[in-house]
Amino acid sequence: MEIDGKSWKILQAIQADGRISLTELAAKVALSVPAASERLKRLEEAGVVWGYRALVSAEAVGYDVMALVGMTTAQPDKARLIAQLQSMPEVLECLHVTGQDSFILRVVTRNIRHLEQFVGSINHFGETRTSIVMSAPIALRPLAPPGGE
Amino acid sequence: MEIDGKSWKILQAIQADGRISLTELAAKVALSVPAASERLKRLEEAGVVWGYRALVSAEAVGYDVMALVGMTTAQPDKARLIAQLQSMPEVLECLHVTGQDSFILRVVTRNIRHLEQFVGSINHFGETRTSIVMSAPIALRPLAPPGGE
DNA sequence: ATTGAAATACGTGAGCA
DNA sequence: TGCTCACGTATTTCAAT
């Protein structure tokens, strides 16, 4: 799918405010409401927009610790590890990556003790390297159009 | 702020579908529309909900490579590094962490060449360790209520 | 927290460039 | 083919209970 300038404006607007009304959206991109609606629908159907989420503050709901946990896991254990991670609500994200780590997890816990307990419950799957997040100088930035080819 | 069962239901519903209407939301949590609306507004004002985002597929818009880049950076360079990263649209996220890495970046690039070029443009700030994301067994899971204290 | 009314926004259709 | 305009319907917001 090709995305022209107007569609990029739509993408940027709905990334900045996922609950924006079609009326506002149309005004922002200088289009009529049905035209904007039609373009947005196409972007959704093409899978360019694959969902809408509210962003909830982990701290505000009682998770005081966020960490990234790298794991080195032997091939035969991977499927079981993923199955277990899926059942653990502390795991917000799990990426299968190249390099020293097999997986990198994004985890939230109530406190350091809870983090220790979490790591303890998975480290029989392989070595773990835990990095505690102190701050987020850049947090979850929206996607911008890729520059010149 | 204390979050009771009904408010948790609201949080889960708007994390699952950020564009859900108040009418649907109210039905899901067994509340009248104004009651649900009022609770949601409170959650927003308290910062529990800090935004709404459309989720855009990086691949679909021309970013074929996602990677995590760990950096070891000397203290005096950190501010300049962050300033530079802020101006680079490839950087979706930058976390300041404990451990071997000073920062961990989430980066998208059009292709491997572009990734190489990106890393080249920042590696005078310190050593980098790049992990290319092959897949996401768990992608961006919503926050669930922390279990028993 | 609920009800009901007014204002606004949404989605479909027909017509035009 | 894609945009605009106009209509009926659904949703949101506000006042009062």
Short mmCIF file of C-alpha atoms in Angstrom, two decimals, chain A:
data_model
loop_
_atom_site.label_atom_id
_atom_site.label_comp_id
_atom_site.label_asym_id
_atom_site.label_seq_id
_atom_site.Cartn_x
_atom_site.Cartn_y
_atom_site.Cartn_z
CA MET A 1 0.00 0.00 0.00
CA GLU A 2 1.20 3.46 -0.88
CA ILE A 3 0.70 6.24 1.64
CA ASP A 4 0.55 9.78 0.34
CA GLY A 5 0.99 13.02 2.24
CA LYS A 6 -2.61 13.29 3.37
CA SER A 7 -2.67 9.75 4.67
CA TRP A 8 0.52 10.45 6.59
CA LYS A 9 -1.15 13.43 8.16
CA ILE A 10 -3.99 11.18 9.20
CA LEU A 11 -1.57 8.65 10.68
CA GLN A 12 0.24 11.32 12.63
CA ALA A 13 -2.98 12.81 13.96
CA ILE A 14 -4.39 9.51 15.19
CA GLN A 15 -1.07 8.54 16.72
CA ALA A 16 -1.01 11.82 18.61
CA ASP A 17 -4.62 11.43 19.70
CA GLY A 18 -6.22 8.03 19.18
CA ARG A 19 -9.62 9.32 20.24
CA ILE A 20 -9.77 12.27 17.86
CA SER A 21 -13.17 12.62 16.20
CA LEU A 22 -13.49 12.30 12.43
CA THR A 23 -14.59 15.92 12.34
CA GLU A 24 -11.40 17.16 13.98
CA LEU A 25 -9.32 14.76 11.95
CA ALA A 26 -10.84 15.96 8.71
CA ALA A 27 -10.17 19.58 9.68
CA LYS A 28 -6.53 18.80 10.52
CA VAL A 29 -5.84 17.24 7.13
CA ALA A 30 -7.98 19.68 5.13
CA LEU A 31 -10.46 17.09 3.91
CA SER A 32 -14.18 16.53 4.20
CA VAL A 33 -15.39 14.19 6.91
CA PRO A 34 -16.42 11.33 4.60
CA ALA A 35 -13.16 11.61 2.68
CA ALA A 36 -11.11 11.42 5.86
CA SER A 37 -13.29 8.59 7.12
CA GLU A 38 -12.83 6.66 3.89
CA ARG A 39 -9.05 7.03 3.99
CA LEU A 40 -8.88 5.98 7.62
CA LYS A 41 -11.01 2.93 6.93
CA ARG A 42 -8.69 1.92 4.12
CA LEU A 43 -5.65 2.33 6.36
CA GLU A 44 -7.31 0.10 8.94
CA GLU A 45 -8.33 -2.52 6.42
CA ALA A 46 -4.84 -2.61 4.93
CA GLY A 47 -3.41 -3.28 8.39
CA VAL A 48 -1.45 -0.04 8.47
CA VAL A 49 -3.45 0.88 11.56
CA TRP A 50 -3.81 -2.34 13.53
CA GLY A 51 -5.38 -1.09 16.73
CA TYR A 52 -6.09 1.67 19.19
CA ARG A 53 -4.91 1.67 22.77
CA ALA A 54 -5.30 3.79 25.83
CA LEU A 55 -1.92 4.34 27.48
CA VAL A 56 -2.07 3.53 31.17
CA SER A 57 0.64 4.64 33.57
CA ALA A 58 2.24 1.59 35.19
CA GLU A 59 3.26 3.61 38.23
CA ALA A 60 -0.21 5.00 38.73
CA VAL A 61 -1.69 1.51 39.02
CA GLY A 62 0.88 0.18 41.44
CA TYR A 63 3.79 -1.06 39.33
CA ASP A 64 6.76 0.85 40.68
CA VAL A 65 9.43 -1.03 38.76
CA MET A 66 9.91 -1.47 35.02
CA ALA A 67 12.77 -3.56 33.69
CA LEU A 68 14.15 -5.08 30.53
CA VAL A 69 15.25 -8.67 30.92
CA GLY A 70 17.49 -10.31 28.33
CA MET A 71 17.52 -14.11 28.20
CA THR A 72 19.75 -16.68 26.59
CA THR A 73 17.64 -19.75 26.03
CA ALA A 74 18.34 -23.06 24.33
CA GLN A 75 16.24 -23.74 21.24
CA PRO A 76 14.20 -26.65 22.66
CA ASP A 77 13.07 -24.57 25.66
CA LYS A 78 11.82 -21.59 23.67
CA ALA A 79 8.26 -22.74 23.12
CA ARG A 80 7.74 -23.60 26.79
CA LEU A 81 9.28 -20.31 27.86
CA ILE A 82 6.93 -18.29 25.65
CA ALA A 83 3.95 -20.25 26.89
CA GLN A 84 4.90 -19.47 30.47
CA LEU A 85 5.54 -15.79 29.76
CA GLN A 86 2.14 -15.50 28.17
CA SER A 87 0.54 -16.50 31.44
CA MET A 88 2.51 -13.91 33.44
CA PRO A 89 0.84 -10.49 33.46
CA GLU A 90 4.11 -8.81 34.44
CA VAL A 91 5.40 -9.42 30.91
CA LEU A 92 4.27 -6.53 28.73
CA GLU A 93 6.32 -7.50 25.71
CA CYS A 94 8.60 -10.28 24.54
CA LEU A 95 10.86 -9.84 21.51
CA HIS A 96 12.77 -12.62 19.77
CA VAL A 97 16.07 -11.07 18.78
CA THR A 98 19.47 -11.74 17.24
CA GLY A 99 22.67 -11.43 19.24
CA GLN A 100 23.68 -12.65 22.67
CA ASP A 101 20.11 -12.65 23.93
CA SER A 102 17.45 -14.97 22.56
CA PHE A 103 14.64 -12.86 23.97
CA ILE A 104 14.26 -9.46 25.50
CA LEU A 105 11.33 -8.96 27.85
CA ARG A 106 9.72 -5.77 29.07
CA VAL A 107 8.46 -6.41 32.55
CA VAL A 108 6.64 -4.44 35.24
CA THR A 109 6.61 -5.36 38.92
CA ARG A 110 5.28 -3.84 42.11
CA ASN A 111 8.73 -3.48 43.63
CA ILE A 112 12.25 -4.87 43.56
CA ARG A 113 11.34 -7.90 45.63
CA HIS A 114 8.63 -8.75 43.14
CA LEU A 115 11.15 -8.32 40.31
CA GLU A 116 13.57 -10.69 42.03
CA GLN A 117 10.79 -13.20 42.41
CA PHE A 118 9.83 -12.83 38.75
CA VAL A 119 13.37 -13.39 37.52
CA GLY A 120 13.71 -16.36 39.87
CA SER A 121 10.64 -17.93 38.33
CA ILE A 122 12.05 -17.92 34.81
CA ASN A 123 15.80 -18.25 35.16
CA HIS A 124 15.79 -22.00 34.87
CA PHE A 125 15.15 -21.34 31.16
CA GLY A 126 18.59 -19.79 30.83
CA GLU A 127 20.75 -16.87 31.87
CA THR A 128 19.06 -13.54 32.45
CA ARG A 129 20.42 -10.00 32.34
CA THR A 130 18.18 -7.47 34.04
CA SER A 131 18.25 -3.72 33.36
CA ILE A 132 16.02 -1.62 35.57
CA VAL A 133 14.46 1.38 33.84
CA MET A 134 15.28 4.59 35.69
CA SER A 135 13.61 7.00 33.29
CA ALA A 136 12.40 7.31 29.72
CA PRO A 137 14.06 10.28 28.00
CA ILE A 138 12.05 9.35 24.90
CA ALA A 139 8.78 7.50 25.49
CA LEU A 140 6.86 5.68 22.79
CA ARG A 141 7.23 8.13 19.96
CA PRO A 142 4.79 7.92 17.02
CA LEU A 143 6.04 6.65 13.68
CA ALA A 144 7.10 9.35 11.21
CA PRO A 145 7.36 8.98 7.43
CA PRO A 146 10.63 7.30 6.42
CA GLY A 147 12.90 9.86 4.83
CA GLY A 148 14.21 9.83 1.25
CA GLU A 149 14.63 6.37 -0.26
#
